[in-house]
Amino acid sequence: MTRRRWDPESLPDLSGQSYLVTGSNAGLGYFASEQLARAGAHVIMSGRNPKRLSAARATLAGRVPGADIESLIIDTAKPGSIRSAAASLRTRGPLDGVLLNAGVVHPPRRRETTSDGAEVVLATNALGHFALAGELLVPLARSGGRMVWLGSMSISLTPYDPVDLQLTENYSGWRAYVQSKVVTTALGLEADRRLREHGVPVDSVVVHPGYSTSGRTIGLHGVNQPSKITRFVDNLQTPFTQSKEHGAWPLVRALADPSIAGGQFWGPRYLVKGDPRRARLPKIVRDPERLARIWDACEAATRTRWPFAAASVAR
């Protein structure tokens, strides 16, 4: 029997599957949530702002009648919010996948820190997801589930080695963003190696969305409302940009396609746009020693150790 070709606009039936999507109130997270819900999945939409999350949930419910969705507040920059959300999730039944998507896309010009002293872009984009994935490892293992980390093609353009993890020196908004994505990608790859080493039945996959812009994305009240100038500028870049609906395609495939293996890196076919395809790993994240160093640094920064032993026997 020939396996059905993956069509991002006609997904297989995902009824009975349950997924958590962080940063669901806008952008890639919203459209990934919508696509999963259209395919019949149970989707737990999460975000840090209650009003925006409620608006996004209402919008999705209106666009997908009968969608099986719920919402949960998670602020990935706040350890207490992560622990509280994880405790709630552990009582909600099976969890088949987690899309670690939430993040700061437009970093502050000057270095800012969270209440516990972490650089805010790193904390939101990488450290919070590292802690959340660890908290949810046992529920994922029970389902033989998958965690998907949101990387970026920017790490090939300016491959900053995060030796100064918290950017206490030489901070810039761009460096903070790219470095957080180097860390995120490294964590996703190193996670899969350690999961295999400990015999944990969970896959870890890294994806990037290409160059996906709000100005080329459908306007949705409370979700995506670009200004006229944003529409104009983004449409000038049409040859090398795509909508956030299309940018979500690799994210959804990485979560839901059983043929994808842990440790892989996925993105658009033509780097900046296109159907989801397996991609070549950027050079900055091919060094096993660097991946291990970043993992150890994140463990120390979050004071988190993943429960590999408990997860290995969870099923």
Short mmCIF file of N, CA and C in Angstrom, two decimals, residues 140-267:
data_model
loop_
_atom_site.label_atom_id
_atom_site.label_comp_id
_atom_site.label_asym_id
_atom_site.label_seq_id
_atom_site.Cartn_x
_atom_site.Cartn_y
_atom_site.Cartn_z
N LEU A 140 4.09 13.02 28.01
CA LEU A 140 4.41 12.76 26.61
C LEU A 140 4.88 11.32 26.42
N ALA A 141 5.66 10.83 27.35
CA ALA A 141 6.17 9.46 27.25
C ALA A 141 5.03 8.45 27.33
N ARG A 142 4.03 8.73 28.14
CA ARG A 142 2.89 7.81 28.26
C ARG A 142 2.17 7.65 26.93
N SER A 143 2.18 8.70 26.11
CA SER A 143 1.50 8.66 24.81
C SER A 143 2.44 8.35 23.66
N GLY A 144 3.75 8.19 23.96
CA GLY A 144 4.71 8.05 22.88
C GLY A 144 4.68 9.29 22.01
N GLY A 145 4.66 10.46 22.65
CA GLY A 145 4.42 11.72 21.97
C GLY A 145 5.65 12.39 21.39
N ARG A 146 5.49 13.66 21.10
CA ARG A 146 6.52 14.39 20.36
C ARG A 146 6.58 15.84 20.85
N MET A 147 7.78 16.37 20.95
CA MET A 147 7.97 17.79 21.23
C MET A 147 8.62 18.45 20.01
N VAL A 148 8.10 19.61 19.64
CA VAL A 148 8.58 20.32 18.45
C VAL A 148 9.04 21.71 18.88
N TRP A 149 10.29 22.03 18.54
CA TRP A 149 10.92 23.29 18.94
C TRP A 149 10.99 24.22 17.73
N LEU A 150 10.67 25.49 17.95
CA LEU A 150 10.67 26.46 16.86
C LEU A 150 12.04 27.12 16.71
N GLY A 151 12.74 26.73 15.64
CA GLY A 151 14.02 27.35 15.33
C GLY A 151 13.84 28.51 14.38
N SER A 152 14.90 28.85 13.67
CA SER A 152 14.86 29.99 12.74
C SER A 152 15.99 29.86 11.74
N MET A 153 15.72 30.28 10.50
CA MET A 153 16.78 30.27 9.49
C MET A 153 17.83 31.32 9.79
N SER A 154 17.54 32.23 10.73
CA SER A 154 18.49 33.29 11.08
C SER A 154 19.79 32.74 11.66
N ILE A 155 19.75 31.52 12.19
CA ILE A 155 20.97 30.99 12.81
C ILE A 155 21.99 30.57 11.77
N SER A 156 21.57 30.50 10.50
CA SER A 156 22.52 30.28 9.42
C SER A 156 23.11 31.60 8.92
N LEU A 157 22.36 32.69 9.10
CA LEU A 157 22.80 33.99 8.61
C LEU A 157 23.84 34.61 9.54
N THR A 158 23.58 34.58 10.83
CA THR A 158 24.51 35.12 11.83
C THR A 158 24.62 34.10 12.96
N PRO A 159 25.46 33.09 12.80
CA PRO A 159 25.52 31.98 13.75
C PRO A 159 26.29 32.33 15.04
N TYR A 160 25.62 33.03 15.94
CA TYR A 160 26.24 33.39 17.20
C TYR A 160 26.37 32.17 18.11
N ASP A 161 27.55 31.94 18.62
CA ASP A 161 27.76 30.87 19.59
C ASP A 161 27.42 31.42 20.97
N PRO A 162 26.42 30.88 21.66
CA PRO A 162 25.98 31.45 22.93
C PRO A 162 26.90 31.13 24.11
N VAL A 163 28.14 31.58 24.02
CA VAL A 163 29.08 31.40 25.13
C VAL A 163 28.63 32.23 26.32
N ASP A 164 28.20 33.47 26.05
CA ASP A 164 27.59 34.32 27.07
C ASP A 164 26.08 34.14 26.96
N LEU A 165 25.58 33.11 27.63
CA LEU A 165 24.18 32.71 27.44
C LEU A 165 23.20 33.83 27.73
N GLN A 166 23.48 34.62 28.77
CA GLN A 166 22.55 35.66 29.20
C GLN A 166 22.86 37.02 28.57
N LEU A 167 23.82 37.07 27.67
CA LEU A 167 24.19 38.30 26.98
C LEU A 167 24.41 39.46 27.95
N THR A 168 25.22 39.21 28.95
CA THR A 168 25.56 40.26 29.91
C THR A 168 26.46 41.32 29.28
N GLU A 169 27.10 40.99 28.16
CA GLU A 169 27.90 41.94 27.40
C GLU A 169 27.50 41.87 25.93
N ASN A 170 27.73 42.95 25.21
CA ASN A 170 27.49 43.01 23.76
C ASN A 170 26.05 42.66 23.37
N TYR A 171 25.10 43.14 24.16
CA TYR A 171 23.69 42.88 23.85
C TYR A 171 23.25 43.70 22.64
N SER A 172 22.47 43.09 21.78
CA SER A 172 21.68 43.80 20.77
C SER A 172 20.42 42.97 20.58
N GLY A 173 19.34 43.63 20.11
CA GLY A 173 18.09 42.90 19.93
C GLY A 173 18.23 41.75 18.96
N TRP A 174 18.93 41.98 17.84
CA TRP A 174 19.12 40.93 16.85
C TRP A 174 19.92 39.77 17.42
N ARG A 175 21.01 40.10 18.11
CA ARG A 175 21.83 39.03 18.68
C ARG A 175 21.02 38.22 19.71
N ALA A 176 20.23 38.91 20.51
CA ALA A 176 19.42 38.21 21.51
C ALA A 176 18.46 37.23 20.84
N TYR A 177 17.82 37.69 19.76
CA TYR A 177 16.86 36.82 19.06
C TYR A 177 17.57 35.62 18.44
N VAL A 178 18.62 35.87 17.67
CA VAL A 178 19.31 34.77 16.97
C VAL A 178 19.91 33.81 17.98
N GLN A 179 20.55 34.36 19.01
CA GLN A 179 21.17 33.48 20.00
C GLN A 179 20.12 32.61 20.69
N SER A 180 18.94 33.16 20.95
CA SER A 180 17.88 32.36 21.57
C SER A 180 17.46 31.22 20.65
N LYS A 181 17.52 31.44 19.34
CA LYS A 181 17.15 30.40 18.40
C LYS A 181 18.25 29.35 18.23
N VAL A 182 19.51 29.77 18.38
CA VAL A 182 20.60 28.79 18.42
C VAL A 182 20.39 27.88 19.63
N VAL A 183 20.09 28.49 20.77
CA VAL A 183 19.86 27.71 22.00
C VAL A 183 18.67 26.78 21.82
N THR A 184 17.57 27.29 21.29
CA THR A 184 16.38 26.47 21.08
C THR A 184 16.67 25.27 20.19
N THR A 185 17.36 25.51 19.08
CA THR A 185 17.68 24.42 18.15
C THR A 185 18.60 23.41 18.81
N ALA A 186 19.59 23.90 19.52
CA ALA A 186 20.51 23.00 20.22
C ALA A 186 19.78 22.14 21.24
N LEU A 187 18.86 22.74 21.98
CA LEU A 187 18.10 21.99 22.98
C LEU A 187 17.25 20.91 22.33
N GLY A 188 16.61 21.25 21.21
CA GLY A 188 15.78 20.26 20.53
C GLY A 188 16.58 19.07 20.04
N LEU A 189 17.76 19.31 19.52
CA LEU A 189 18.61 18.23 19.02
C LEU A 189 19.21 17.42 20.15
N GLU A 190 19.71 18.12 21.16
CA GLU A 190 20.32 17.42 22.29
C GLU A 190 19.26 16.65 23.08
N ALA A 191 18.05 17.21 23.15
CA ALA A 191 16.96 16.49 23.82
C ALA A 191 16.74 15.14 23.17
N ASP A 192 16.71 15.10 21.84
CA ASP A 192 16.45 13.82 21.18
C ASP A 192 17.55 12.82 21.47
N ARG A 193 18.80 13.28 21.47
CA ARG A 193 19.91 12.36 21.76
C ARG A 193 19.75 11.78 23.17
N ARG A 194 19.42 12.61 24.14
CA ARG A 194 19.30 12.14 25.51
C ARG A 194 18.05 11.28 25.70
N LEU A 195 16.99 11.59 24.99
CA LEU A 195 15.80 10.75 25.06
C LEU A 195 16.09 9.35 24.55
N ARG A 196 16.83 9.25 23.45
CA ARG A 196 17.22 7.95 22.90
C ARG A 196 18.14 7.22 23.89
N GLU A 197 19.08 7.95 24.45
CA GLU A 197 20.04 7.35 25.38
C GLU A 197 19.35 6.74 26.59
N HIS A 198 18.28 7.39 27.06
CA HIS A 198 17.58 6.91 28.25
C HIS A 198 16.38 6.03 27.93
N GLY A 199 16.17 5.74 26.65
CA GLY A 199 15.07 4.87 26.28
C GLY A 199 13.70 5.47 26.51
N VAL A 200 13.58 6.80 26.35
CA VAL A 200 12.29 7.47 26.54
C VAL A 200 11.56 7.53 25.19
N PRO A 201 10.32 7.05 25.12
CA PRO A 201 9.60 6.98 23.84
C PRO A 201 8.98 8.32 23.42
N VAL A 202 9.80 9.34 23.33
CA VAL A 202 9.37 10.67 22.91
C VAL A 202 10.34 11.16 21.85
N ASP A 203 9.81 11.73 20.77
CA ASP A 203 10.65 12.32 19.73
C ASP A 203 10.79 13.82 19.96
N SER A 204 11.96 14.35 19.62
CA SER A 204 12.19 15.79 19.67
C SER A 204 12.60 16.24 18.28
N VAL A 205 11.85 17.19 17.71
CA VAL A 205 12.06 17.65 16.34
C VAL A 205 12.19 19.17 16.35
N VAL A 206 13.02 19.70 15.46
CA VAL A 206 13.19 21.15 15.34
C VAL A 206 12.67 21.59 13.97
N VAL A 207 11.97 22.73 13.93
CA VAL A 207 11.44 23.26 12.67
C VAL A 207 11.77 24.75 12.57
N HIS A 208 11.71 25.26 11.34
CA HIS A 208 11.72 26.71 11.16
C HIS A 208 10.65 27.07 10.14
N PRO A 209 10.08 28.28 10.23
CA PRO A 209 8.94 28.65 9.39
C PRO A 209 9.31 29.40 8.12
N GLY A 210 10.59 29.50 7.79
CA GLY A 210 10.97 30.32 6.65
C GLY A 210 10.80 31.78 6.98
N TYR A 211 10.47 32.58 5.98
CA TYR A 211 10.26 34.01 6.17
C TYR A 211 8.77 34.27 6.05
N SER A 212 8.08 34.22 7.16
CA SER A 212 6.62 34.33 7.20
C SER A 212 6.24 35.67 7.83
N THR A 213 5.44 36.46 7.13
CA THR A 213 5.16 37.81 7.58
C THR A 213 3.67 38.06 7.78
N SER A 214 3.36 38.98 8.69
CA SER A 214 1.97 39.30 8.98
C SER A 214 1.29 40.01 7.82
N GLY A 215 2.08 40.79 7.05
CA GLY A 215 1.50 41.54 5.94
C GLY A 215 1.03 40.69 4.78
N ARG A 216 1.46 39.43 4.75
CA ARG A 216 1.02 38.51 3.70
C ARG A 216 0.04 37.48 4.25
N THR A 217 -0.47 37.77 5.44
CA THR A 217 -1.35 36.83 6.15
C THR A 217 -2.76 37.40 6.23
N ILE A 218 -3.74 36.53 6.18
CA ILE A 218 -5.13 36.94 6.27
C ILE A 218 -5.36 37.77 7.52
N GLY A 219 -6.17 38.82 7.41
CA GLY A 219 -6.51 39.64 8.55
C GLY A 219 -7.58 38.99 9.42
N LEU A 220 -7.29 38.84 10.69
CA LEU A 220 -8.24 38.26 11.64
C LEU A 220 -8.28 39.14 12.88
N HIS A 221 -9.45 39.57 13.26
CA HIS A 221 -9.60 40.46 14.40
C HIS A 221 -9.02 39.82 15.67
N GLY A 222 -8.14 40.54 16.31
CA GLY A 222 -7.54 40.06 17.54
C GLY A 222 -6.42 39.07 17.35
N VAL A 223 -6.14 38.69 16.11
CA VAL A 223 -5.10 37.70 15.83
C VAL A 223 -4.03 38.26 14.90
N ASN A 224 -4.46 38.81 13.78
CA ASN A 224 -3.51 39.39 12.82
C ASN A 224 -4.16 40.62 12.17
N GLN A 225 -3.67 41.78 12.55
CA GLN A 225 -4.22 43.04 12.05
C GLN A 225 -3.10 43.98 11.62
N PRO A 226 -2.42 43.65 10.53
CA PRO A 226 -1.31 44.49 10.07
C PRO A 226 -1.80 45.84 9.55
N SER A 227 -0.95 46.85 9.69
CA SER A 227 -1.29 48.17 9.18
C SER A 227 -1.19 48.17 7.65
N LYS A 228 -1.71 49.24 7.04
CA LYS A 228 -1.63 49.36 5.58
C LYS A 228 -0.18 49.41 5.10
N ILE A 229 0.67 50.10 5.86
CA ILE A 229 2.08 50.19 5.45
C ILE A 229 2.76 48.84 5.57
N THR A 230 2.39 48.05 6.59
CA THR A 230 2.94 46.70 6.72
C THR A 230 2.51 45.83 5.55
N ARG A 231 1.24 45.93 5.17
CA ARG A 231 0.75 45.19 4.01
C ARG A 231 1.54 45.57 2.76
N PHE A 232 1.72 46.87 2.57
CA PHE A 232 2.42 47.35 1.38
C PHE A 232 3.86 46.84 1.34
N VAL A 233 4.59 47.01 2.44
CA VAL A 233 5.99 46.60 2.48
C VAL A 233 6.14 45.09 2.33
N ASP A 234 5.30 44.34 3.03
CA ASP A 234 5.42 42.88 2.96
C ASP A 234 5.06 42.34 1.58
N ASN A 235 4.12 42.96 0.93
CA ASN A 235 3.75 42.51 -0.42
C ASN A 235 4.84 42.82 -1.44
N LEU A 236 5.67 43.82 -1.17
CA LEU A 236 6.82 44.08 -2.04
C LEU A 236 7.83 42.93 -1.98
N GLN A 237 7.78 42.17 -0.88
CA GLN A 237 8.73 41.07 -0.66
C GLN A 237 8.15 39.72 -1.06
N THR A 238 7.07 39.74 -1.82
CA THR A 238 6.37 38.50 -2.17
C THR A 238 7.27 37.38 -2.71
N PRO A 239 8.28 37.66 -3.55
CA PRO A 239 9.08 36.56 -4.09
C PRO A 239 9.82 35.74 -3.04
N PHE A 240 10.08 36.32 -1.88
CA PHE A 240 10.83 35.55 -0.88
C PHE A 240 10.19 35.59 0.51
N THR A 241 8.87 35.75 0.54
CA THR A 241 8.14 35.65 1.80
C THR A 241 6.90 34.78 1.61
N GLN A 242 6.28 34.43 2.71
CA GLN A 242 5.02 33.70 2.67
C GLN A 242 4.16 34.12 3.85
N SER A 243 2.92 33.68 3.86
CA SER A 243 2.01 33.99 4.96
C SER A 243 2.35 33.15 6.18
N LYS A 244 1.81 33.58 7.31
CA LYS A 244 2.00 32.79 8.53
C LYS A 244 1.17 31.50 8.49
N GLU A 245 0.09 31.49 7.71
CA GLU A 245 -0.63 30.22 7.52
C GLU A 245 0.31 29.18 6.91
N HIS A 246 1.04 29.57 5.88
CA HIS A 246 1.99 28.65 5.25
C HIS A 246 3.20 28.40 6.13
N GLY A 247 3.61 29.43 6.87
CA GLY A 247 4.73 29.24 7.79
C GLY A 247 4.45 28.20 8.86
N ALA A 248 3.16 28.01 9.18
CA ALA A 248 2.79 27.01 10.18
C ALA A 248 2.83 25.59 9.64
N TRP A 249 2.89 25.43 8.32
CA TRP A 249 2.88 24.08 7.74
C TRP A 249 3.98 23.17 8.27
N PRO A 250 5.24 23.61 8.31
CA PRO A 250 6.27 22.71 8.83
C PRO A 250 6.05 22.37 10.30
N LEU A 251 5.51 23.33 11.07
CA LEU A 251 5.28 23.09 12.49
C LEU A 251 4.25 21.99 12.69
N VAL A 252 3.17 22.07 11.92
CA VAL A 252 2.10 21.07 12.03
C VAL A 252 2.58 19.71 11.54
N ARG A 253 3.32 19.69 10.45
CA ARG A 253 3.81 18.41 9.96
C ARG A 253 4.76 17.76 10.97
N ALA A 254 5.63 18.58 11.56
CA ALA A 254 6.57 18.04 12.55
C ALA A 254 5.85 17.43 13.75
N LEU A 255 4.69 17.99 14.09
CA LEU A 255 3.89 17.44 15.20
C LEU A 255 3.15 16.18 14.82
N ALA A 256 2.58 16.16 13.61
CA ALA A 256 1.56 15.16 13.29
C ALA A 256 1.95 14.08 12.30
N ASP A 257 3.05 14.23 11.58
CA ASP A 257 3.43 13.24 10.59
C ASP A 257 4.23 12.12 11.26
N PRO A 258 3.69 10.91 11.34
CA PRO A 258 4.39 9.82 12.03
C PRO A 258 5.67 9.38 11.34
N SER A 259 5.85 9.77 10.08
CA SER A 259 7.05 9.35 9.37
C SER A 259 8.28 10.17 9.75
N ILE A 260 8.09 11.29 10.43
CA ILE A 260 9.21 12.13 10.84
C ILE A 260 9.87 11.53 12.07
N ALA A 261 11.19 11.50 12.07
CA ALA A 261 11.94 10.92 13.17
C ALA A 261 12.51 12.00 14.08
N GLY A 262 12.70 11.64 15.33
CA GLY A 262 13.33 12.56 16.26
C GLY A 262 14.74 12.94 15.81
N GLY A 263 15.15 14.14 16.16
CA GLY A 263 16.47 14.62 15.79
C GLY A 263 16.53 15.27 14.43
N GLN A 264 15.40 15.31 13.71
CA GLN A 264 15.39 15.92 12.38
C GLN A 264 15.10 17.42 12.47
N PHE A 265 15.43 18.12 11.36
CA PHE A 265 15.23 19.56 11.23
C PHE A 265 14.40 19.79 9.98
N TRP A 266 13.27 20.50 10.13
CA TRP A 266 12.34 20.69 9.02
C TRP A 266 12.07 22.16 8.77
N GLY A 267 11.70 22.49 7.53
CA GLY A 267 11.36 23.86 7.17
C GLY A 267 10.73 23.90 5.80
#
